[in-house]
PDB file of C-alpha atoms and ligand atoms in Angstrom:
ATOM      1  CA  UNK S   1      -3.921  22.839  15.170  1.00  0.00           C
ATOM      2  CA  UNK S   2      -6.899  24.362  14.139  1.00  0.00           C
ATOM      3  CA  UNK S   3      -7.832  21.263  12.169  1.00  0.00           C
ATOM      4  CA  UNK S   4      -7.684  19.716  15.407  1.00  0.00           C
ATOM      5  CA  UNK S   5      -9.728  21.405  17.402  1.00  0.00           C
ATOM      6  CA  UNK S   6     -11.977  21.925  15.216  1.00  0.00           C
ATOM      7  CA  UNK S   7     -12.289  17.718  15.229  1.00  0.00           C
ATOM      8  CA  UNK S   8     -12.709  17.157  18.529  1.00  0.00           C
ATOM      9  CA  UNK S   9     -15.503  20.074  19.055  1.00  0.00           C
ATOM     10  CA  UNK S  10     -17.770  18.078  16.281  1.00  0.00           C
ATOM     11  CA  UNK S  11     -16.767  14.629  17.184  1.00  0.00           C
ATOM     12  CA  UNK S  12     -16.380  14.091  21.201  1.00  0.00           C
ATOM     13  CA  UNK S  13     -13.951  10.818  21.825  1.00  0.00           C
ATOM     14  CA  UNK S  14     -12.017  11.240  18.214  1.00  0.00           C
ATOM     15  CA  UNK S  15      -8.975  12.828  17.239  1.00  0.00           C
ATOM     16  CA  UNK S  16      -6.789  13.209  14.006  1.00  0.00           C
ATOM     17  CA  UNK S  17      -3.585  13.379  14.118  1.00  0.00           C
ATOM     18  CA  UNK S  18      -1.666  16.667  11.796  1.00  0.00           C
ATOM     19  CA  UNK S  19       0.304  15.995   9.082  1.00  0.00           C
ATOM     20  CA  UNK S  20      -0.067  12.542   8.957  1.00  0.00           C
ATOM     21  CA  UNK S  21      -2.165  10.151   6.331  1.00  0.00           C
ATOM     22  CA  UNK S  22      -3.303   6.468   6.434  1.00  0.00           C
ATOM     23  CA  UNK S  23      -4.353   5.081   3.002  1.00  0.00           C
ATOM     24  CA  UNK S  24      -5.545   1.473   2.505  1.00  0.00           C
ATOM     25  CA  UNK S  25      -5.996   0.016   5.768  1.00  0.00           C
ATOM     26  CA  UNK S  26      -6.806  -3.536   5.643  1.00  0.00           C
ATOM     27  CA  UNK S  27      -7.140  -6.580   8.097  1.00  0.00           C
ATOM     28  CA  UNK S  28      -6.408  -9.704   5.524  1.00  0.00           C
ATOM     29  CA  UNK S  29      -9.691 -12.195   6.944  1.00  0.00           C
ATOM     30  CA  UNK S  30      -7.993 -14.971   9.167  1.00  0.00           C
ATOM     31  CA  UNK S  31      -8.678 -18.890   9.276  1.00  0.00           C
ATOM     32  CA  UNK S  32     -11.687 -19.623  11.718  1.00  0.00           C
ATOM     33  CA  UNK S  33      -9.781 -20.337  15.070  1.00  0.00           C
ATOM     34  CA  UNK S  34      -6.830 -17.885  14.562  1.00  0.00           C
ATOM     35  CA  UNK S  35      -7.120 -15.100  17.265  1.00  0.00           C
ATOM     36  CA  UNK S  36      -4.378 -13.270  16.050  1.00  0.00           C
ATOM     37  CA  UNK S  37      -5.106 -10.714  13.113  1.00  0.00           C
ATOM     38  CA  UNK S  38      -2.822  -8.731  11.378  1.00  0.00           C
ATOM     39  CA  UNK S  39      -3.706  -5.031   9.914  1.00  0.00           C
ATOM     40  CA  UNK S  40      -1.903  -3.343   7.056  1.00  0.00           C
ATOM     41  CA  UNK S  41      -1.501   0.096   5.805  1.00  0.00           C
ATOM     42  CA  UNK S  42       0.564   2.961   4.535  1.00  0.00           C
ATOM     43  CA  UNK S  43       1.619   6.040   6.936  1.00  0.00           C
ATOM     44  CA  UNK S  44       2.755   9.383   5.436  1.00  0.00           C
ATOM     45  CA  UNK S  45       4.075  12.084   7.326  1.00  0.00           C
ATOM     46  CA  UNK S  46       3.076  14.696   5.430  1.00  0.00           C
ATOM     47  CA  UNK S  47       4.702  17.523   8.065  1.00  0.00           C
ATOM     48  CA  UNK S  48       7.830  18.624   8.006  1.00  0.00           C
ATOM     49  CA  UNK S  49       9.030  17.567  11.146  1.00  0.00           C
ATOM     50  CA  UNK S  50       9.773  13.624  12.069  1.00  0.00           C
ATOM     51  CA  UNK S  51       6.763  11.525  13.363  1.00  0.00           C
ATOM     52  CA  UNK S  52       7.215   8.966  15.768  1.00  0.00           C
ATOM     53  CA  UNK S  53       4.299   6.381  16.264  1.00  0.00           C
ATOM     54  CA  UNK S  54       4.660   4.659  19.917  1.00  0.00           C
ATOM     55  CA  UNK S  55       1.299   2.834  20.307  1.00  0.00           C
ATOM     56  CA  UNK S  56      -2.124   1.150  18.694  1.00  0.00           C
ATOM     57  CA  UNK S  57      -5.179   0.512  20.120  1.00  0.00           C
ATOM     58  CA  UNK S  58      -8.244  -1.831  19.014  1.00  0.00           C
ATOM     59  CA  UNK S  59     -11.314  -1.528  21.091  1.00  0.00           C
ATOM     60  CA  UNK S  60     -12.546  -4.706  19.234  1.00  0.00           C
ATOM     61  CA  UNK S  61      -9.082  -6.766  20.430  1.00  0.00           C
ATOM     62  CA  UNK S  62      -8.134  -7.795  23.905  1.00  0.00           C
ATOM     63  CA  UNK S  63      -4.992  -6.650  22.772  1.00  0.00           C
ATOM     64  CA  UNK S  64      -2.766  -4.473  20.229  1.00  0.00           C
ATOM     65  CA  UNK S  65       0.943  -4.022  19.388  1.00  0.00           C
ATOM     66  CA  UNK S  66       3.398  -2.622  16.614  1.00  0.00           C
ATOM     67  CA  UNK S  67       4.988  -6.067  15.366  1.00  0.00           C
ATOM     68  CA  UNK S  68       7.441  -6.357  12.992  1.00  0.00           C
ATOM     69  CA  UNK S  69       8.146  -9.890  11.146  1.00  0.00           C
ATOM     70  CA  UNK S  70      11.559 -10.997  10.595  1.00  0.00           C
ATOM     71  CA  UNK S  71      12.940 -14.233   8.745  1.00  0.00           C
ATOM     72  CA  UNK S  72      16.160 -16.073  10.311  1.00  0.00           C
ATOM     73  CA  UNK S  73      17.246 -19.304   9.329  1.00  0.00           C
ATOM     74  CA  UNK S  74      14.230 -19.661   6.876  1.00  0.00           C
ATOM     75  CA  UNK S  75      12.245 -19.205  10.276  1.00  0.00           C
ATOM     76  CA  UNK S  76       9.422 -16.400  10.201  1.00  0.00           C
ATOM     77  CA  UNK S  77       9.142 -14.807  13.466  1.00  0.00           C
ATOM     78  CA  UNK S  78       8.055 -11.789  14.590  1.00  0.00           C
ATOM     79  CA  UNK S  79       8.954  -9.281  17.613  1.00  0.00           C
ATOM     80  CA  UNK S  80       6.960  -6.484  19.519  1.00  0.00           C
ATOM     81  CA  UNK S  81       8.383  -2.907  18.228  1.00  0.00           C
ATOM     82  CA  UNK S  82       8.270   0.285  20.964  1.00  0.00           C
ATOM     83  CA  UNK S  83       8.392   2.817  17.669  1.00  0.00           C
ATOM     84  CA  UNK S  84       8.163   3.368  14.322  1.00  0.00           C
ATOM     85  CA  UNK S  85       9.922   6.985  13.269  1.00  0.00           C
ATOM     86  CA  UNK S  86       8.510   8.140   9.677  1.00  0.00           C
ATOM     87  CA  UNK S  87      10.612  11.765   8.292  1.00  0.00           C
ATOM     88  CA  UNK S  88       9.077  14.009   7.402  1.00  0.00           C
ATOM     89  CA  UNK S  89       7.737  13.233   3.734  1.00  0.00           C
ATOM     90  CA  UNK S  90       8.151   9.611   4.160  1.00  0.00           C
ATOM     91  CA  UNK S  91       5.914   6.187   4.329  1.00  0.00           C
ATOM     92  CA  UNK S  92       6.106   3.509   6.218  1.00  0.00           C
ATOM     93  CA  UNK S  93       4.104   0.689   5.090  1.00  0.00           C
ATOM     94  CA  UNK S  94       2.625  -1.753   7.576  1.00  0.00           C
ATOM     95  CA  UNK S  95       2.563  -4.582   5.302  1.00  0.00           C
ATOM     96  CA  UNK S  96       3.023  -8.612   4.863  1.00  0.00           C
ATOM     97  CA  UNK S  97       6.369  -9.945   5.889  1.00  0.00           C
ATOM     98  CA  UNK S  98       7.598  -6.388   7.591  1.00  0.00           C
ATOM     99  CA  UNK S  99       5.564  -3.995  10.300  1.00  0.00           C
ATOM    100  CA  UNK S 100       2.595  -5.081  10.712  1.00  0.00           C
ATOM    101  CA  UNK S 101      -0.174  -3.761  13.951  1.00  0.00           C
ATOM    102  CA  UNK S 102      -0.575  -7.243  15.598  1.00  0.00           C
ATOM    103  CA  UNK S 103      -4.680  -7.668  16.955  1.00  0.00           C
ATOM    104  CA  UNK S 104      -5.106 -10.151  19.274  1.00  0.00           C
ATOM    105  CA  UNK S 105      -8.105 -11.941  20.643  1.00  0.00           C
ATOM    106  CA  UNK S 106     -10.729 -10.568  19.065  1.00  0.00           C
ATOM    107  CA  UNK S 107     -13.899  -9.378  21.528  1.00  0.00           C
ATOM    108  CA  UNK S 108     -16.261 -11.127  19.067  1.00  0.00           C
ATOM    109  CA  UNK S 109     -15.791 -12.471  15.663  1.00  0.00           C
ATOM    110  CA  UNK S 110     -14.587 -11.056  12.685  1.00  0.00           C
ATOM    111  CA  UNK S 111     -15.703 -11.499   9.229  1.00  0.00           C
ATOM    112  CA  UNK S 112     -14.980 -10.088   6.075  1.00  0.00           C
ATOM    113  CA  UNK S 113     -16.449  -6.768   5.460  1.00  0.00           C
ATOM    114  CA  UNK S 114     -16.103  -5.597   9.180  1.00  0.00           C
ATOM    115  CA  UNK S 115     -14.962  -2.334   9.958  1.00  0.00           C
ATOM    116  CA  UNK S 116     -12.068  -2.388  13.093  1.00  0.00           C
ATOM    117  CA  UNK S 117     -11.358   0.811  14.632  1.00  0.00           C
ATOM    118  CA  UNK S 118      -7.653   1.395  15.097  1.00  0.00           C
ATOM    119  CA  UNK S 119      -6.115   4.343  17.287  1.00  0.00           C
ATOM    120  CA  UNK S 120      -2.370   4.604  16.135  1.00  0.00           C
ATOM    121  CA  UNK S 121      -0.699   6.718  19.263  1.00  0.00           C
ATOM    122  CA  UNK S 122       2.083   9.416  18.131  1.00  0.00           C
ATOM    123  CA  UNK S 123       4.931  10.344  20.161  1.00  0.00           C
ATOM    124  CA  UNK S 124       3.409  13.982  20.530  1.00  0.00           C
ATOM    125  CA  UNK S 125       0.331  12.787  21.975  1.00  0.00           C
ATOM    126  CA  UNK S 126      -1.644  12.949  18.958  1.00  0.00           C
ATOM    127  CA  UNK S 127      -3.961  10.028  17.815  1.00  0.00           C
ATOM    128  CA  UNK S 128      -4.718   8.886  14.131  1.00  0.00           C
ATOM    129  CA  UNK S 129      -8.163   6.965  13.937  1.00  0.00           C
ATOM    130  CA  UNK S 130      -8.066   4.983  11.551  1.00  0.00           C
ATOM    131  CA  UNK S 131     -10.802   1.981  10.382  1.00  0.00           C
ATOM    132  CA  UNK S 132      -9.818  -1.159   8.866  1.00  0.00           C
ATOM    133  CA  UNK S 133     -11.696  -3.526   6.451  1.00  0.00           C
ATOM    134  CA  UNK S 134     -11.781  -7.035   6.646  1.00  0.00           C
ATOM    135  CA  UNK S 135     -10.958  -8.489   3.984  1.00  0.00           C
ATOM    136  CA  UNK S 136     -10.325 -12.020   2.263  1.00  0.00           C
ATOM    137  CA  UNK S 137      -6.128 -13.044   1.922  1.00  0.00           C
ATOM    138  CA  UNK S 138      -6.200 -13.349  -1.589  1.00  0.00           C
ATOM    139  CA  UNK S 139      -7.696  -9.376  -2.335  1.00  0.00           C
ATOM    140  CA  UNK S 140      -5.694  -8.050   0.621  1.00  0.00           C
ATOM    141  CA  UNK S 141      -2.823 -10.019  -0.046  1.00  0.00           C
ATOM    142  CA  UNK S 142      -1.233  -8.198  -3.127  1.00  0.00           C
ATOM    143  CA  UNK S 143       1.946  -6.910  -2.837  1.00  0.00           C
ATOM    144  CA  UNK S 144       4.051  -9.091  -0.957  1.00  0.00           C
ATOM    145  CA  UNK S 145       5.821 -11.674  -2.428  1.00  0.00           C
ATOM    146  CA  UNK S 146       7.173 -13.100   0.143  1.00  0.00           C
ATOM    147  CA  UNK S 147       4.833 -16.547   0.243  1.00  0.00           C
ATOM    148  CA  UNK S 148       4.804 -16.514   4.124  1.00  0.00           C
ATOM    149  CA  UNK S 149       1.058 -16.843   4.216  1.00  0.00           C
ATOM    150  CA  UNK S 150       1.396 -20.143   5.826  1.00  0.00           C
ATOM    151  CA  UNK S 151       3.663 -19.310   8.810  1.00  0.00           C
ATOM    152  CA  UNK S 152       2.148 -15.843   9.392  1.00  0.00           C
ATOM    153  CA  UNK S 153       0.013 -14.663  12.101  1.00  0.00           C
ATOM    154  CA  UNK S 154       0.833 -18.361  13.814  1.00  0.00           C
ATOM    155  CA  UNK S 155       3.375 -17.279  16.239  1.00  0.00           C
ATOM    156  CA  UNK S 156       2.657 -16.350  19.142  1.00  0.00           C
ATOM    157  CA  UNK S 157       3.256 -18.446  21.983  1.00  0.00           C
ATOM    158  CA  UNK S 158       1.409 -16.504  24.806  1.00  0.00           C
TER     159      UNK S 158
HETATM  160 CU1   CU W 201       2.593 -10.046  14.602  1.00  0.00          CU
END
């Protein structure tokens, strides 16, 4: 906790979240018109207790959720998700085709090589910051597989 308070002396308004790590967090550049951006990232817990992440925020997006994407029926679709436990030890990788932090309506636009703030929201009231680059699809894009690039980031109906 020291860590901690130690942060938010120096730096008024931020907070980092113990035990927990965020490498390569990326927001693959949408098509011009698409107000719906997807960031991706890797979450370690490196604690020893269980983490639960409940929340993200985006000051740069009307709005921010957890998403996860799902295929039925050949159908990609994708569903709001409350929380995201990682054990202790464990990451969870916010990535194409699985969890994914949904940004919606950006406040103004976004180009590659912008920096997003994200606040992911933990379950004990701690907050990562964490700042995404924007980058093109086809650097971002590399470790999918999936080839859902078309039908991604297109679904959602209000
Ligand atoms: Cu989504």
């Amino acid at each position: 906790m020291k860590r901690l308070a130690l942060a938010l002396m120096c730096l008024p308004g931020l907070a980092f979240a113990d035990g927990v790590s965020v490498e390569n967090p990326i927001i693959p550049l949408a098509p011009p018109g698409v107000a719906a951006h997807a960031a991706f990232m890797s979450i370690t817990n490196t604690g020893d207790t269980p983490r639960q992440l409940i929340g993200v925020s985006a000051p740069a997006y009307a709005m921010a959720h957890i998403h996860e994407s799902t295929e039925k029926d050949g159908v990609a679709m994708m569903s709001a998700v409350d929380l995201v436990e990682i054990g202790p030890g464990t990451t969870v990788t916010f990535e194409h085709g699985g969890l994914h932090f949904m940004l919606m309506k950006p406040k103004a636009p976004v180009s590659e090589g912008d920096m997003i703030e994200l606040s992911l929201e933990f379950a004990n009231g701690e907050v990562e910051q964490v700042t995404a680059m924007v980058m093109k699809r086809h650097k971002a894009h590399d470790h999918s597989g999936h080839g859902h690039d078309k039908h991604h980031d297109h679904k959602h109906g209000s």
